[in-house]
Coordinates of C-alpha atoms and ligand atoms in Angstrom, one line a residue:
X1 CA 88.3 77.9 -114.0
X2 CA 89.7 75.2 -111.7
X3 CA 87.9 76.3 -108.5
X4 CA 84.3 77.6 -108.8
X5 CA 83.5 79.6 -105.7
X6 CA 80.2 81.2 -105.0
X7 CA 79.5 84.0 -102.6
X8 CA 75.9 84.4 -101.4
X9 CA 74.6 87.6 -99.4
X10 CA 71.0 88.5 -98.7
X11 CA 69.8 91.8 -99.6
X12 CA 69.1 94.4 -97.0
X13 CA 68.5 91.4 -94.8
X14 CA 67.0 92.6 -91.4
X15 CA 65.0 95.3 -93.4
X16 CA 63.9 92.5 -95.8
X17 CA 62.7 90.2 -93.1
X18 CA 60.5 93.1 -91.6
X19 CA 59.1 93.8 -95.1
X20 CA 58.3 90.1 -95.4
X21 CA 56.7 89.8 -92.0
X22 CA 54.5 93.0 -92.6
X23 CA 53.4 93.3 -96.0
X24 CA 52.4 97.1 -95.4
X25 CA 56.2 97.9 -95.1
X26 CA 56.8 96.5 -98.8
X27 CA 58.1 99.0 -101.0
X28 CA 58.6 101.6 -98.2
X29 CA 61.9 103.1 -96.7
X30 CA 62.4 100.8 -93.7
X31 CA 65.3 101.4 -91.2
X32 CA 66.1 98.9 -88.6
X33 CA 68.4 99.8 -85.8
X34 CA 68.9 100.6 -82.1
X35 CA 66.2 102.0 -80.2
X36 CA 66.1 105.8 -80.0
X37 CA 68.0 108.6 -81.7
X38 CA 71.2 107.5 -79.9
X39 CA 71.3 104.2 -81.6
X40 CA 72.8 103.3 -85.1
X41 CA 71.3 101.9 -88.4
X42 CA 71.8 98.1 -88.4
X43 CA 70.5 98.3 -91.9
X44 CA 68.1 100.1 -94.3
X45 CA 65.9 98.9 -97.1
X46 CA 66.9 99.8 -100.5
X47 CA 64.1 102.3 -100.6
X48 CA 65.6 104.0 -97.6
X49 CA 69.1 103.7 -99.1
X50 CA 67.9 106.0 -101.9
X51 CA 67.7 108.8 -99.2
X52 CA 71.5 108.2 -98.4
X53 CA 70.8 106.0 -95.3
X54 CA 73.2 103.2 -94.6
X55 CA 74.5 100.8 -92.1
X56 CA 76.3 102.2 -89.0
X57 CA 74.8 105.8 -89.4
X58 CA 73.6 107.3 -86.3
X59 CA 69.6 107.0 -86.2
X60 CA 69.4 110.9 -85.7
X61 CA 71.3 111.5 -89.0
X62 CA 69.1 108.8 -90.7
X63 CA 66.0 110.6 -89.6
X64 CA 67.4 114.0 -91.1
X65 CA 67.8 112.4 -94.4
X66 CA 64.8 110.3 -94.4
X67 CA 62.2 111.6 -91.9
X68 CA 59.2 109.8 -93.3
X69 CA 61.1 106.6 -93.0
X70 CA 59.9 103.5 -90.9
X71 CA 62.2 102.9 -88.0
X72 CA 62.1 99.7 -86.4
X73 CA 64.0 97.9 -83.4
X74 CA 66.0 94.8 -84.3
X75 CA 64.6 91.3 -83.8
X76 CA 67.6 89.2 -83.6
X77 CA 65.7 85.9 -82.8
X78 CA 63.6 86.3 -85.9
X79 CA 66.7 87.0 -88.2
X80 CA 68.6 84.0 -86.8
X81 CA 65.4 81.8 -87.6
X82 CA 65.2 83.0 -91.1
X83 CA 69.0 82.6 -91.6
X84 CA 68.7 79.1 -90.5
X85 CA 66.2 78.3 -93.3
X86 CA 68.4 80.1 -95.8
X87 CA 71.4 77.9 -94.8
X88 CA 69.2 74.7 -94.9
X89 CA 68.7 75.5 -98.7
X90 CA 72.5 76.1 -99.0
X91 CA 73.4 72.9 -97.2
X92 CA 71.1 71.0 -99.6
X93 CA 73.3 72.1 -102.5
X94 CA 76.7 71.3 -101.0
X95 CA 78.3 70.8 -97.5
X96 CA 81.3 72.7 -98.6
X97 CA 80.0 75.9 -97.0
X98 CA 81.9 78.6 -95.0
X99 CA 79.2 80.7 -93.3
X100 CA 80.5 84.3 -92.9
X101 CA 77.8 86.0 -91.2
X102 CA 74.0 85.7 -90.5
X103 CA 73.3 86.4 -94.2
X104 CA 76.4 85.6 -96.0
X105 CA 78.4 82.5 -97.0
X106 CA 80.9 81.1 -99.4
X107 CA 80.2 78.0 -101.3
X108 CA 82.9 75.8 -103.1
X109 CA 80.8 74.4 -105.9
X110 CA 83.8 73.0 -107.9
X111 CA 82.6 69.4 -107.5
X112 CA 79.0 70.0 -108.7
X113 CA 78.5 68.9 -112.2
X114 CA 76.2 71.6 -113.1
X115 CA 76.5 74.8 -114.7
X116 CA 77.2 77.6 -112.0
X117 CA 74.5 79.9 -113.3
X118 CA 72.1 77.0 -112.9
X119 CA 73.1 76.4 -109.4
X120 CA 72.9 80.1 -108.6
X121 CA 69.3 80.3 -110.2
X122 CA 68.3 77.3 -108.2
X123 CA 69.3 78.8 -105.0
X124 CA 67.7 82.3 -105.8
X125 CA 64.5 80.7 -106.7
X126 CA 64.3 78.3 -103.7
X127 CA 65.0 81.2 -101.3
X128 CA 62.4 83.5 -103.1
X129 CA 59.7 80.8 -103.3
X130 CA 60.2 79.0 -100.1
X131 CA 61.4 81.8 -97.7
X132 CA 60.2 84.9 -99.5
X133 CA 63.5 86.8 -99.8
X134 CA 65.9 87.8 -102.5
X135 CA 69.7 86.9 -102.4
X136 CA 72.6 88.2 -104.5
X137 CA 74.9 85.7 -106.0
X138 CA 78.4 86.1 -107.2
X139 CA 80.5 83.3 -108.8
X140 CA 84.2 83.3 -109.8
X141 CA 87.3 81.4 -109.3
X142 CA 88.2 82.7 -105.9
X143 CA 86.8 84.1 -102.8
X144 CA 87.7 87.9 -103.4
X145 CA 86.2 87.9 -107.0
X146 CA 83.1 86.0 -105.9
X147 CA 82.3 88.5 -103.3
X148 CA 83.2 91.3 -105.7
X149 CA 80.6 89.6 -107.9
X150 CA 77.9 89.2 -105.5
X151 CA 78.0 92.9 -104.6
X152 CA 78.0 93.9 -108.4
X153 CA 74.3 94.3 -109.2
X154 CA 72.8 94.1 -105.7
X155 CA 69.9 93.7 -105.0
X156 CA 68.6 90.4 -106.3
X157 CA 71.8 90.3 -108.4
X158 CA 73.6 87.4 -110.1
X159 CA 77.1 87.9 -111.7
X160 CA 80.0 85.8 -112.9
X161 CA 83.5 87.0 -113.1
X162 CA 85.6 85.0 -115.4
X163 CA 89.3 85.0 -115.8
X164 CA 89.4 86.9 -119.0
X165 CA 87.4 89.7 -117.2
X166 CA 90.4 90.4 -114.8
X167 CA 92.0 92.8 -114.9
X168 CA 89.5 95.1 -116.8
X169 CA 86.9 94.7 -114.3
X170 CA 89.2 95.5 -111.4
X171 CA 91.0 98.5 -112.8
X172 CA 88.4 101.2 -112.4
X173 CA 87.6 100.1 -109.0
X174 CA 88.3 102.3 -105.9
X175 CA 91.0 100.9 -103.7
X176 CA 88.6 100.9 -100.8
X177 CA 86.7 97.9 -102.5
X178 CA 89.7 95.7 -102.0
X179 CA 89.4 93.4 -99.1
X180 CA 92.3 93.9 -96.5
X181 CA 92.9 97.7 -97.6
X182 CA 91.6 99.4 -94.5
X183 CA 90.4 103.0 -94.2
X184 CA 93.8 104.3 -93.1
X185 CA 95.7 102.7 -96.1
X186 CA 93.0 104.2 -98.4
X187 CA 93.9 107.8 -97.1
X188 CA 97.6 107.1 -97.2
X189 CA 97.3 105.8 -100.6
X190 CA 95.2 108.8 -101.7
X191 CA 97.9 111.1 -100.4
X192 CA 100.3 109.6 -102.8
X193 CA 97.9 109.8 -105.7
X194 CA 96.5 106.2 -105.7
X195 CA 92.7 106.1 -105.9
X196 CA 91.9 103.1 -108.2
X197 CA 93.2 99.8 -108.7
X198 CA 94.7 100.8 -112.0
X199 CA 96.9 103.4 -110.0
X200 CA 97.8 100.7 -107.8
X201 CA 99.0 98.3 -110.6
X202 CA 102.1 100.8 -110.8
X203 CA 103.2 100.0 -107.2
X204 CA 105.9 97.2 -107.2
X205 CA 105.5 94.2 -105.1
X206 CA 108.4 95.4 -102.8
X207 CA 106.6 98.8 -102.2
X208 CA 103.4 97.1 -101.4
X209 CA 105.2 94.8 -98.8
X210 CA 106.8 97.6 -97.3
X211 CA 103.7 99.8 -97.4
X212 CA 101.1 97.3 -96.1
X213 CA 103.3 95.0 -93.9
X214 CA 102.4 91.5 -93.9
X215 CA 99.3 91.9 -95.8
X216 CA 101.3 93.5 -98.7
X217 CA 101.8 90.5 -100.9
X218 CA 98.1 89.6 -100.4
X219 CA 96.9 93.0 -101.7
X220 CA 99.5 92.9 -104.4
X221 CA 97.9 89.4 -105.5
X222 CA 94.4 90.5 -104.9
X223 CA 94.3 93.3 -107.2
X224 CA 95.6 90.9 -110.0
X225 CA 92.8 88.6 -109.2
X226 CA 94.8 86.1 -107.2
X227 CA 93.3 84.7 -103.9
X228 CA 94.3 81.3 -102.7
X229 CA 92.0 81.2 -99.6
X230 CA 90.1 78.0 -99.4
X231 CA 86.4 77.7 -98.4
X232 CA 86.8 76.8 -94.7
X233 CA 84.1 74.3 -93.7
X234 CA 83.1 75.1 -90.2
X235 CA 81.0 72.3 -89.2
X236 CA 82.3 69.4 -90.9
X237 CA 80.4 66.3 -90.7
X238 CA 82.1 63.4 -89.2
X239 CA 79.5 60.7 -90.0
X240 CA 76.2 60.0 -91.5
X241 CA 73.8 57.7 -90.0
X242 CA 70.3 56.4 -89.2
X243 CA 68.8 54.3 -86.4
X244 CA 65.5 53.3 -85.4
X245 CA 63.9 51.9 -82.2
X246 CA 61.7 49.0 -83.4
X247 CA 58.0 48.7 -82.8
X248 CA 58.5 45.2 -81.6
X249 CA 61.7 43.4 -80.6
X250 CA 63.0 41.0 -83.3
X251 CA 65.7 38.3 -83.4
X252 CA 65.6 37.3 -87.2
X253 CA 68.6 38.5 -88.9
X254 CA 66.6 38.6 -92.2
X255 CA 64.2 41.0 -90.8
X256 CA 67.2 43.1 -89.4
X257 CA 68.7 43.2 -92.8
X258 CA 65.5 45.0 -94.2
X259 CA 66.3 47.8 -92.0
X260 CA 70.0 47.8 -93.0
X261 CA 68.8 48.0 -96.6
X262 CA 66.5 51.0 -95.9
X263 CA 69.3 52.8 -94.0
X264 CA 71.8 52.1 -96.8
X265 CA 69.5 53.8 -99.2
X266 CA 68.9 57.0 -97.1
X267 CA 72.8 57.1 -96.1
X268 CA 74.0 56.6 -99.8
X269 CA 71.5 59.4 -101.0
X270 CA 72.9 61.7 -98.2
X271 CA 76.4 60.9 -99.4
X272 CA 75.6 61.8 -102.9
X273 CA 73.8 64.9 -101.8
X274 CA 76.8 66.1 -99.7
X275 CA 79.4 65.1 -102.2
X276 CA 81.3 62.9 -99.8
X277 CA 82.4 59.2 -99.5
X278 CA 82.9 57.0 -96.6
X279 CA 85.5 54.2 -95.6
X280 CA 84.0 52.9 -92.3
X281 CA 80.6 51.3 -91.9
X282 CA 79.2 50.6 -88.5
X283 CA 76.4 48.6 -87.3
X284 CA 74.7 49.4 -83.9
X285 CA 72.5 47.1 -81.9
X286 CA 70.6 47.5 -78.6
X287 CA 69.3 44.3 -77.2
X288 CA 66.1 44.0 -75.1
X289 CA 68.1 44.2 -72.0
X290 CA 69.4 47.6 -73.4
X291 CA 73.0 46.4 -73.9
X292 CA 74.6 48.3 -76.7
X293 CA 76.8 46.6 -79.3
X294 CA 78.5 48.4 -82.0
X295 CA 81.0 46.9 -84.6
X296 CA 82.7 48.6 -87.5
X297 CA 84.5 47.7 -90.7
X298 CA 86.9 49.9 -92.4
X299 CA 87.8 49.3 -95.9
X300 CA 90.7 50.6 -98.2
X301 CA 88.6 52.6 -100.6
X302 CA 86.0 54.9 -100.4
X303 CA 82.3 54.1 -101.1
X304 CA 78.9 55.7 -101.5
X305 CA 76.9 53.4 -103.3
X306 CA 73.9 51.8 -101.4
X307 CA 74.7 48.1 -102.4
X308 CA 78.2 48.5 -101.2
X309 CA 77.2 50.0 -97.9
X310 CA 74.4 47.2 -97.4
X311 CA 76.8 44.4 -98.2
X312 CA 79.3 45.5 -95.6
X313 CA 76.6 46.1 -93.0
X314 CA 75.2 42.5 -93.7
X315 CA 78.8 41.2 -93.3
X316 CA 79.1 43.0 -89.9
X317 CA 75.6 41.7 -88.8
X318 CA 76.4 38.1 -89.7
X319 CA 79.5 38.4 -87.7
X320 CA 77.7 39.3 -84.5
X321 CA 76.6 36.3 -82.5
X322 CA 73.5 37.2 -80.3
X323 CA 70.9 35.2 -78.6
X324 CA 68.6 37.9 -77.5
X325 CA 66.0 39.9 -79.2
X326 CA 67.0 43.4 -80.3
X327 CA 65.0 46.6 -79.7
X328 CA 67.2 49.0 -81.8
X329 CA 69.1 48.9 -84.9
X330 CA 71.3 51.5 -86.6
X331 CA 73.7 52.1 -89.4
X332 CA 76.4 54.8 -89.7
X333 CA 79.1 55.5 -92.1
X334 CA 82.1 57.7 -91.2
X335 CA 85.8 58.3 -92.2
X336 CA 84.3 60.7 -94.7
X337 CA 86.3 62.1 -97.7
X338 CA 85.5 64.3 -100.6
X339 CA 83.9 63.3 -103.7
X340 CA 85.3 64.9 -106.8
X341 CA 82.3 64.7 -109.1
X342 CA 78.7 65.2 -108.1
X343 CA 75.8 65.3 -110.3
X344 CA 73.0 67.6 -108.9
X345 CA 69.8 65.7 -108.9
X346 CA 67.7 68.8 -108.1
X347 CA 68.1 70.4 -111.5
X348 CA 65.8 68.8 -114.0
Ligands
LIG1 P1 75.0 93.1 -94.8 O1 75.0 91.9 -95.6 O2 76.3 94.0 -94.8 O3 73.9 94.3 -95.2 P2 72.4 94.0 -95.8 O4 72.2 92.6 -95.9 O5 71.5 94.6 -94.9 O6 72.5 94.8 -97.1 P3 73.1 94.3 -98.4 O7 72.0 94.2 -99.5 O8 74.0 95.4 -98.8 O9 73.8 92.9 -98.3 O10 74.6 92.7 -93.3 C1 73.8 91.8 -93.0 C2 72.9 92.2 -91.8 O11 73.9 92.5 -90.7 C3 72.3 93.6 -92.0 O12 70.8 93.5 -92.7 C4 72.1 94.1 -90.5 C5 73.4 93.7 -90.0 N1 74.4 94.7 -89.9 C6 74.4 95.3 -88.6 O13 73.6 95.1 -87.7 N2 75.3 96.4 -88.5 C7 76.1 96.7 -89.7 O14 76.8 97.7 -89.5 C8 76.1 95.9 -90.9 C9 77.0 96.3 -92.0 C10 75.2 94.9 -90.8
LIG2 MG1 73.4 91.2 -97.0

């Protein structure tokens, strides 16, 4: 596998949060949704799903299927809060993350020098222990297959789809499982006797392009396990830095360098953790008169080592001529690029 893509998705997310916050609800059919019988189900716990209750079903229908279920209104603020903690765990593993929804994300873990299964287990463990919830994880060499994998043995699932498992894993699937094939297309295909991916293999590329319009080629490729979509990082970090307001104003450069050394350490650790490198180093100084001076140096190659960062920071500091004491010192690296190999330090 040249790329390793992970898809993570919380199990019965809103309902699981309700069960976590109120232990009496554990193991019970919990249905979260709009108030009153006119609303729809946002989600149902797996216990409630056994009665045939699912997302988007009108509440009155859910009540018919599961009259003894516990019906709760949604608490979005709380779900967002829990979601933030989950994403914190994920961002600790890599910054190459594409959040898809409140409980779902793609991670590009190609650069992590650790077995994908170990990374998955680490994430599951951390979310279970630190947050108290279960997440399902799918791993494969593209987005389509990793999403299919995370759904494979939900809840609390973990599944890898390797290249040799395609197409046998795809063949028996209903065409409704193929991302991009909408409800209308499913109906039209059913009408011409196409129900499974195996049936769809019989359709030529030309036919797919004509039948599905601009998504035709994509669908033709998807069912053959091809998906070139990248993991799109929505909130790319532009810089990593650290600054501090000193307890006492100082003028000695040697003393300032002690701070620069400490900051270089922290920044270097962050660069390693996020799997990125930097080309520009910036030193910031605020004098006792509140004048701010920033000076940067950009080098030709990418760096991440604390010594390298520190040495450049010292050069910059030495080039600044100041006669006043300073009250704040800061160090930032920017012009970030991707690190190809990253050793995870969290897996011992
Ligand atoms: P999903 O991940 O689709 O569902 P889920 O987490 O409840 O269950 P699963 O184990 O199958 O992943 O959606 C995440 C949350 O988004 C879900 O808990 C509630 C909300 N949601 C709605 O409000 N309306 C909907 O129609 C769907 C599908 C989800
Ligand atoms: Mg989910």
